[in-house]
XYZ file of C-alpha atoms in Angstrom:
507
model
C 115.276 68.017 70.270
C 114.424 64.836 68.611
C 111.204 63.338 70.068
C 111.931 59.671 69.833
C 109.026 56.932 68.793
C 108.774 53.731 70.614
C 107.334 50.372 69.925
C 104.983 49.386 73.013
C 103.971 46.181 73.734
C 99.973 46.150 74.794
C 100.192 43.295 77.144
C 103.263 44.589 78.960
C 103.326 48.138 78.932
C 107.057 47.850 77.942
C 108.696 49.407 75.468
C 110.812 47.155 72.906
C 112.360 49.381 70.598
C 113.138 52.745 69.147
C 111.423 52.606 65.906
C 112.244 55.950 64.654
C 111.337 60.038 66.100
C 108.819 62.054 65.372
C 109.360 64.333 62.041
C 109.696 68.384 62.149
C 107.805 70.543 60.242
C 110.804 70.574 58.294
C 111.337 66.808 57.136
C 107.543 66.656 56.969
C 108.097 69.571 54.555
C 110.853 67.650 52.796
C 108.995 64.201 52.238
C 106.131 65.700 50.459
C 108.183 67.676 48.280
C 109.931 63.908 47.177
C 106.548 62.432 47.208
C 105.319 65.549 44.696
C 108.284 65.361 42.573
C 108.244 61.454 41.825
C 104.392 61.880 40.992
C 105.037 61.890 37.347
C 106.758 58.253 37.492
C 103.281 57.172 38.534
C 101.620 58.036 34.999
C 101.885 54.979 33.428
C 99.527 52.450 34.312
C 101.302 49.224 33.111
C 104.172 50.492 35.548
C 101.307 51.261 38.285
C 99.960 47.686 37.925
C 103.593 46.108 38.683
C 104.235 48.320 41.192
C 100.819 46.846 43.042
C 101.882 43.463 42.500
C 105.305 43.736 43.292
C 104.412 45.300 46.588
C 101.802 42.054 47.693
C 104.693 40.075 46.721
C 107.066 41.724 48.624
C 104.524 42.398 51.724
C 104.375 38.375 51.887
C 107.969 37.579 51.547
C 108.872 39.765 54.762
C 105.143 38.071 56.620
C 106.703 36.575 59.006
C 108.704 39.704 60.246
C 105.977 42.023 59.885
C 103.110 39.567 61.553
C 106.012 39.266 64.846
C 106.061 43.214 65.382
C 102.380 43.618 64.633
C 101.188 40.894 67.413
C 104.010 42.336 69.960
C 102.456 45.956 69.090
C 98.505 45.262 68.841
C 98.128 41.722 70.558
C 95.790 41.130 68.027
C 97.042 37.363 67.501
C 98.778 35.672 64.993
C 95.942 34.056 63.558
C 93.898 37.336 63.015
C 97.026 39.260 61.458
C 97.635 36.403 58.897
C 94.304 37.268 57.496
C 94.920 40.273 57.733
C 98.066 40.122 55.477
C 96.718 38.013 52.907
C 93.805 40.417 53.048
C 96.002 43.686 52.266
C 98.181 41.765 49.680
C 94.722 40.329 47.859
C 93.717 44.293 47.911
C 96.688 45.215 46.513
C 96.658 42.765 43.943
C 92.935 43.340 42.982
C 93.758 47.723 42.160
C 96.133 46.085 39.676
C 93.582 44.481 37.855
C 91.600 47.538 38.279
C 94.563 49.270 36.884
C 94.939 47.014 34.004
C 91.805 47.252 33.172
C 91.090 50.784 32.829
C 87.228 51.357 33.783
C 87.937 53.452 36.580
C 89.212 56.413 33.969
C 85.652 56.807 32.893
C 86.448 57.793 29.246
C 83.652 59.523 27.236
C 84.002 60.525 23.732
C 81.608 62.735 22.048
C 82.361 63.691 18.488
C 81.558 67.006 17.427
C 78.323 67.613 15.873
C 77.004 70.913 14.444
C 74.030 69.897 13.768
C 72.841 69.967 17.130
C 71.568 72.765 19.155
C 73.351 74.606 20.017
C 76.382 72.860 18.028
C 78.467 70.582 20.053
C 81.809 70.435 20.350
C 84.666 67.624 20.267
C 84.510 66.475 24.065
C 86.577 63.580 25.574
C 86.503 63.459 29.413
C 88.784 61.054 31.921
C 90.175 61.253 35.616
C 93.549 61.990 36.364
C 95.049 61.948 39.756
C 94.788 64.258 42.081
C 98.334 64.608 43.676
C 100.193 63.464 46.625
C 97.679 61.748 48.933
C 97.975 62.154 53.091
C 97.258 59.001 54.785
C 96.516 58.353 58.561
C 97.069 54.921 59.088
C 94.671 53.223 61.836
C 95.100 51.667 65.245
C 93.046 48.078 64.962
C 94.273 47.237 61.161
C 97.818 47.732 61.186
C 98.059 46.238 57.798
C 94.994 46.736 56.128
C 93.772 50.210 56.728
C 97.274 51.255 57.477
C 100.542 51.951 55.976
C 100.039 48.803 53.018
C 95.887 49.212 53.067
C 93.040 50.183 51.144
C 94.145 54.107 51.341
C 97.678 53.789 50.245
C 96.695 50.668 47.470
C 94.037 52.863 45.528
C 95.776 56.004 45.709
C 98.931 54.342 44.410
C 96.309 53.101 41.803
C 95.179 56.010 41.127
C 98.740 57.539 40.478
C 99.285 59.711 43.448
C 102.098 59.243 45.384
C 101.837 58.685 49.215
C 102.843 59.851 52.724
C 101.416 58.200 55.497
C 101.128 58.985 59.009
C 101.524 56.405 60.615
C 100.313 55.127 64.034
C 101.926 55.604 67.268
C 100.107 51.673 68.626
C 102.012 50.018 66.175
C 105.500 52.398 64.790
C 107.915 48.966 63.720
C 104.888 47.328 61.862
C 104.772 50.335 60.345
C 108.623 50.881 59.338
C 108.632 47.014 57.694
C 105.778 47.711 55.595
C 106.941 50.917 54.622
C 110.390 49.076 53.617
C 108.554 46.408 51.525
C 106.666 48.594 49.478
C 109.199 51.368 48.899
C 111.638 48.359 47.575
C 108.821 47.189 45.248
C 108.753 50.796 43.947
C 112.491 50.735 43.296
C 112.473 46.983 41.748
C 109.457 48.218 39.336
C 111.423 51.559 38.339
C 110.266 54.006 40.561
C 111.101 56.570 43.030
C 111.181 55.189 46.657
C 109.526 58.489 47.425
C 105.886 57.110 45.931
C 105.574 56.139 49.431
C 106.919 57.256 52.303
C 105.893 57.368 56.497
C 106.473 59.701 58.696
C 106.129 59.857 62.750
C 104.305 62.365 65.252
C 101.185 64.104 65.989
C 102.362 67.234 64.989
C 103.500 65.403 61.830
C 99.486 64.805 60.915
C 99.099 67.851 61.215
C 101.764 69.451 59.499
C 101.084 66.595 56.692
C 96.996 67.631 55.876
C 97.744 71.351 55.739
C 100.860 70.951 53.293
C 100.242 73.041 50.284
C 101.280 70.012 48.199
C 99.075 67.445 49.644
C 96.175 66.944 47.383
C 93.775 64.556 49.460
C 93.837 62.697 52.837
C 92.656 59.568 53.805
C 91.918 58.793 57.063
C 90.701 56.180 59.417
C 90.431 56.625 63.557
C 88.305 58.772 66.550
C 85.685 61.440 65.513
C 87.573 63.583 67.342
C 90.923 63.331 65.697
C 89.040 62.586 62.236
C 87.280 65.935 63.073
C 89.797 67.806 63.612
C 91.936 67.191 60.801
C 88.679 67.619 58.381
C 88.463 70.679 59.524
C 92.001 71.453 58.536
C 91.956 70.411 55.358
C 88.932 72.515 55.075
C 90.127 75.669 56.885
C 93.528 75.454 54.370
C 93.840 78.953 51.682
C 93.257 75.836 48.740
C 90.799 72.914 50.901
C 91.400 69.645 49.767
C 89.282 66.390 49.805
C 89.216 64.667 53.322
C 88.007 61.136 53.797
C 87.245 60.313 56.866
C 85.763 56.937 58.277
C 85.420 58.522 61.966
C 82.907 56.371 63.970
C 79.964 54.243 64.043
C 77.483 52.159 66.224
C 76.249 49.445 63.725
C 72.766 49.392 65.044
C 71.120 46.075 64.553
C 67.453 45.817 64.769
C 65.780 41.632 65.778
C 62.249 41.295 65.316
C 60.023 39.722 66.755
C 59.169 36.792 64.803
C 63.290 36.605 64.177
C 63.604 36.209 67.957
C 60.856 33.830 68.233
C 62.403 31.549 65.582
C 65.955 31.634 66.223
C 66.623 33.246 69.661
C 69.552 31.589 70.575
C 70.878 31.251 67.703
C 71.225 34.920 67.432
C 72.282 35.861 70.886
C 75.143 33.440 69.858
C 76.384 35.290 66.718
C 75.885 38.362 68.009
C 78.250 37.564 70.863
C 81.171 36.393 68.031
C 80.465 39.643 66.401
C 80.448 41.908 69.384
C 83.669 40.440 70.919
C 85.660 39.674 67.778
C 88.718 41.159 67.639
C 88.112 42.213 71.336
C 85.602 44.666 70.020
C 88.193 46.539 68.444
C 86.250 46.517 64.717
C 84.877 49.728 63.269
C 81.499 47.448 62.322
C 81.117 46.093 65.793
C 77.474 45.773 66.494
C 77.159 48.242 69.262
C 73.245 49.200 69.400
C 71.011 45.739 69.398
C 67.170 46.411 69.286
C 65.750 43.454 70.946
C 61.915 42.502 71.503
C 60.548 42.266 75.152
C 58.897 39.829 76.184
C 60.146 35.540 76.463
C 62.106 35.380 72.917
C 63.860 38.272 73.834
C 64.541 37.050 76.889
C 65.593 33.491 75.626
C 68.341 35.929 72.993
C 69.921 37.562 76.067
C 70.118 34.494 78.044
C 72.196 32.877 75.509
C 74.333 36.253 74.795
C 75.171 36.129 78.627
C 75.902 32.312 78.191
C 78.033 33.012 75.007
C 79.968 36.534 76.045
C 80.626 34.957 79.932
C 82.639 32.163 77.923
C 84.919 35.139 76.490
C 88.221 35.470 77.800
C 89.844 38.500 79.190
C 91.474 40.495 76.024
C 94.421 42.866 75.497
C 93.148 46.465 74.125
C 95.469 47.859 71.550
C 97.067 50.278 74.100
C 96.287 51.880 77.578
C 94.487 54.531 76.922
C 91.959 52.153 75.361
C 91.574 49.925 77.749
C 91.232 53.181 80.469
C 88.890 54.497 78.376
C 87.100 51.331 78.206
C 86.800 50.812 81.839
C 85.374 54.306 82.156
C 83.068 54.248 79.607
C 81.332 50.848 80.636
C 81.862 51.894 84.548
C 79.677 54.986 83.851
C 76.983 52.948 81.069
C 76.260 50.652 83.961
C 75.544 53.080 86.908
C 72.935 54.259 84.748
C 69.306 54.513 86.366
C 66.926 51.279 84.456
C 70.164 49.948 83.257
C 71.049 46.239 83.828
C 74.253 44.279 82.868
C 73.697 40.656 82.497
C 77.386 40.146 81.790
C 79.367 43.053 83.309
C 81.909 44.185 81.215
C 85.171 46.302 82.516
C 88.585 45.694 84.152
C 89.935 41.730 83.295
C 92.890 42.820 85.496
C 96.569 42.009 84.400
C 96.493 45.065 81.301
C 93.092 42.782 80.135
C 89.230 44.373 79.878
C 86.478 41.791 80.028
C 83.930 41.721 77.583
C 79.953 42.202 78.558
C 76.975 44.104 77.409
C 74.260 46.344 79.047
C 70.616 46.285 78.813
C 68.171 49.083 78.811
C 64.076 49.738 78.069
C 64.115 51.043 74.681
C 61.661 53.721 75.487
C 64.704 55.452 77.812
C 66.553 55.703 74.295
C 63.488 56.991 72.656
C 62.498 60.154 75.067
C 66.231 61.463 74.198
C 68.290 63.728 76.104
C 70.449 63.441 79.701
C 72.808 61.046 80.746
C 71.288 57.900 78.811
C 72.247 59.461 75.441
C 75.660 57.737 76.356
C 74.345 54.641 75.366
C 73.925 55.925 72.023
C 77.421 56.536 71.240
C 80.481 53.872 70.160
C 82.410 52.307 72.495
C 85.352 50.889 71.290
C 86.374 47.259 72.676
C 83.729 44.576 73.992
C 81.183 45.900 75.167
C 77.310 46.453 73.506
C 73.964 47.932 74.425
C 70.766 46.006 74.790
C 67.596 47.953 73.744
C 64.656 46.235 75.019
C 61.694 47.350 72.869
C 57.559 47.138 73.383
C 56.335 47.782 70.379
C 57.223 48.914 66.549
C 56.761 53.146 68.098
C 59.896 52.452 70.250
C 61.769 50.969 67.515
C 61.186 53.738 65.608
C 61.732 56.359 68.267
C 65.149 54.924 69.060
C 65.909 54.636 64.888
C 65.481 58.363 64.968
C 67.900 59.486 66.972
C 70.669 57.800 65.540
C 73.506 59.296 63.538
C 75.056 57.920 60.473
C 76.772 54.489 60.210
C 78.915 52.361 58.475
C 76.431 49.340 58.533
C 72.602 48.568 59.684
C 71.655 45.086 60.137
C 68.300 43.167 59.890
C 67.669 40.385 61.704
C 64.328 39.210 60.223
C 62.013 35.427 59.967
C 61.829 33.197 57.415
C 58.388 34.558 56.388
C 59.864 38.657 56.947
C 62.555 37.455 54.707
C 60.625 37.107 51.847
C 59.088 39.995 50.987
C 57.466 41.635 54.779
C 60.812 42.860 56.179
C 60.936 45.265 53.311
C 59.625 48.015 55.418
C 62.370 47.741 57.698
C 65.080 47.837 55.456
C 63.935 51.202 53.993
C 64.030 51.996 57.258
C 67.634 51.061 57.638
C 69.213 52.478 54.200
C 69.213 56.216 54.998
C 71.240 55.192 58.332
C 73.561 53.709 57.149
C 76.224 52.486 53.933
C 75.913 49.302 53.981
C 72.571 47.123 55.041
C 73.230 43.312 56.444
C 70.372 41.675 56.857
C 70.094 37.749 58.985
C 74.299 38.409 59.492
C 76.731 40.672 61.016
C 78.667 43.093 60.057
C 81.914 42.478 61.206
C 84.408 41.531 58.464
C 84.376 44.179 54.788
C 84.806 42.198 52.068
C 87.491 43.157 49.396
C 85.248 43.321 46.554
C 83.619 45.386 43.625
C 80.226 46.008 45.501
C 81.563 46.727 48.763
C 80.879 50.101 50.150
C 82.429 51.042 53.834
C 81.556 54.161 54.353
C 77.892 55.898 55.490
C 76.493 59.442 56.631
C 78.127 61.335 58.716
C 79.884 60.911 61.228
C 80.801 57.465 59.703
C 82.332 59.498 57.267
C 83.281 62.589 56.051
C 82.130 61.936 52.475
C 80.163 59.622 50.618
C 82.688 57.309 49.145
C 84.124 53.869 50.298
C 87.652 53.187 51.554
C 87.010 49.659 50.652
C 86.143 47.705 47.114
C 87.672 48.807 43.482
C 85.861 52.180 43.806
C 87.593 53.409 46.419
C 89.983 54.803 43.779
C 87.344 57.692 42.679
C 88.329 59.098 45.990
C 91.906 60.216 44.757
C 91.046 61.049 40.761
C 89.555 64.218 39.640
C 87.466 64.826 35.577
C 88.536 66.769 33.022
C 87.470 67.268 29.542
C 89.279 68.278 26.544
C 87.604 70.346 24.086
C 88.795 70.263 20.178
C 92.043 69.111 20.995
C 93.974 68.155 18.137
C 93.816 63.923 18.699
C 97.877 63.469 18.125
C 98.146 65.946 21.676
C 95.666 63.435 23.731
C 96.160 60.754 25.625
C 96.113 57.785 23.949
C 92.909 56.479 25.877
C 91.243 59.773 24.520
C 91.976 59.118 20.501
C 89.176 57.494 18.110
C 90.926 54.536 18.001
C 91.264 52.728 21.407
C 94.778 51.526 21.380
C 94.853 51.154 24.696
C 91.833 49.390 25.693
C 89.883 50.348 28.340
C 86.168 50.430 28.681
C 84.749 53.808 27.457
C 81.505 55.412 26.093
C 81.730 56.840 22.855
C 79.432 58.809 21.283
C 76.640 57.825 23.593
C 77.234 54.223 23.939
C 79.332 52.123 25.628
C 81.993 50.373 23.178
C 81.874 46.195 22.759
């Protein structure tokens, strides 16, 4: 019996449409197959690089039909899903260039020389693609790490097709993507099938442990992350699984930060904390705070700034009952305090807050405080109140991996005595912020989103031009005749991209 899939508004609890039904084992079966058999229209890059660009074009011409269903399914706001659009189509657009220009191949030629020993062969190395990519699109970016995002843009880059799984908070923002950038393929030349969505739990699961699925990408709960990792593991061929699962952003204030700028920090860190009703993987959710009266004068204007949040709509139910639980148990917690008690805003909303607690509870480890140490997704944070530079350190140490560690440091710290701390910082985490926040990834070159375990389930980035690497896999060719090679693999470099030859990087 078909198991049908319905568009839910957050702020109503009502269902608005039937978007689609969940796929059998059988369709699943049948949309990888297309997805395998169009990955050969992929190989050429100038096609690859249209295809991108097409797709950002297209994604903007149906905006304002895709920005209605994805407020009515997340709540998240006009506003914030505008960004979020022109973010995703500025992504796609940016793996074009990356496309075009041909770095990411990593060509290296090495002439043969028998002279050397032992004698070396004719060796010319590049990536190629690894296949069709699984992606599991998430719940608070319904745009840009879902069904249009970074996954789908860099494997498309990459030349593997895609099949995405998409999520059940937001099904019809889902479909119109899906539409947009399937059409792009066809106006380009392609196969529809380079992309393609399907619907279910039991599809995800059925989708990782395909025998033609290649890679995953995905983006969501430790738990589910987990538990597909371990599929993809467990499978008679295991395939790459890349996994941003969780993370609680620790920040760490000094101080002399707190003594200079106290307010001005409590003020921030309620914006970041609260933005996008907590909802953001790289919501500060650990703050390291000094005791004493500029700690004091930080919290007092966090309570000022948070208590002038409004009530917010969770991306679904089970969020926001999972919220209310969460914070309800945080704050019956023996030595903890909440300034501004967060929980149940009543009417489907949560109200935001945050929690205090002596750091040196966090530091002795073990029992019912360890909750404190572990994310909480929506608006909520935890206060450590620290003594001295032993606490700090005790707490440090019993953090997992993250996605970000931030720094909030003094003028004089700043320039040159806060280096301590940040090598402190850098084996926690991916990415190291220091006098900001973390919320908000920039689409760039640099960026890395991504950080030990269980941030994510390997070392690369979902975000920034190397996020490709993640879908590409070396080989070499050894004294192949040049007329059978690719033409980015002959002597003379016809095509143009960026390579090392012979030792040293071409002009």
């Amino acid at each position: 019996m078909a198991v049908p899939v319905w568009s839910v508004d957050p702020r109503t609890g009502k269902q608005r449409e039937q978007v689609a039904v969940e796929a059998t084992a059988e369709e699943v079966d049948a949309v990888v197959r297309a997805a395998a058999a169009a990955a050969p229209a992929l190989a050429d890059r100038v096609v690859r690089a249209r295809l991108l660009r097409t797709a950002a074009d297209f994604l903007e011409e149906a905006g304002p039909r895709i920005l209605e269903a994805a407020d009515a399914e997340t709540a998240l706001g006009p506003a914030r899903l505008t960004g979020e659009l022109g973010r995703t189509a500025y992504q796609l657009r940016a793996f074009a260039d990356i496309v075009d220009e041909g770095a990411y191949l990593d060509v290296i030629i090495d002439h043969a020389d028998p002279a050397l020993t032992p004698p070396r062969p004719d060796l010319r190395r590049w990536k190629i693609p690894l296949g069709v990519v699984a992606v599991y699109a998430a719940s608070n970016f319904p745009l840009a790490f879902s069904v249009p995002g970074g996954d789908t843009a860099s494997a498309l880059a990459a030349g593997c097709p895609v099949v995405v799984k998409a999520h059940p908070d937001h099904p019809a923002t889902s479909e119109l993507c899906a539409d947009a950038l399937r059409r792009a393929a066809v106006a380009v030349g392609l196969p529809a099938a380079v992309v393609s969505v399907v619907h279910g739990f039991q599809a995800g699961i059925d989708l990782v442990t395909h025998p033609l699925v290649s890679a995953a990408g995905f983006t969501g709960s430790v738990r589910g992350g987990r538990a597909l990792f371990d599929a993809a593991a467990a499978r008679p061929v295991p395939i790459p699984f890349h996994g941003e699962l969780g993370s609680l952003n620790p920040v760490v204030v000094t101080e002399a930060a707190a003594e200079e700028r106290a307010e001005q920090i409590g003020t921030g860190l309620a914006g970041a904390m609260t933005l996008g009703v907590g909802q953001f993987c790289v919501k500060p959710g650990l703050v390291l705070a000094p005791q004493g009266e500029a700690g004091d004068r930080l919290l007092k204007s966090l309570a000022a700034a948070v208590g002038d949040v409004a009530p917010g709509t969770l991306l679904d139910a089970r969020m926001r009952d999972n919220f209310i639980a969460g914070v309800g148990e945080l704050t019956a917690l023996p030595d903890v305090e909440a300034p501004v008690e967060p929980g149940d805003g009543g009417e489907r909303l949560v109200r935001a807050g945050f929690v205090s607690v002596p750091a040196a509870r966090l530091a002795e480890g073990g029992g019912a405080h360890d909750a404190l140490l572990e994310e909480h997704f929506g608006p909520v944070t935890v206060i450590a109140r620290y003594a001295n530079a032993e606490e700090v350190e005790g707490v440090l140490g019993r953090l997992p991996g993250n996605l970000t560690a931030t720094a909030h440091l003094s003028e004089a710290e700043a320039s040159g005595d806060g280096a301590e701390l940040l090598r402190r910082l850098t084996p926690l985490a991916g990415r190291i912020v220091v006098n900001g926040w973390p919320t908000g990834v920039a689409v760039a070159p640099a960026m890395h989103h991504g950080g030990p375990y269980p941030a994510t389930t390997s070392t690369s980035t979902s975000v920034g031009g190397t996020a490709i690497e993640r879908w590409l896999r070396p080989v070499v060719y050894q004294d192949a005749p040049e007329g059978l090679l690719p033409v980015e693999l002959r002597d003379a470099n016809g095509s143009g991209v960026p390579r090392r030859f012979n030792g040293r990087r071409e002009p």
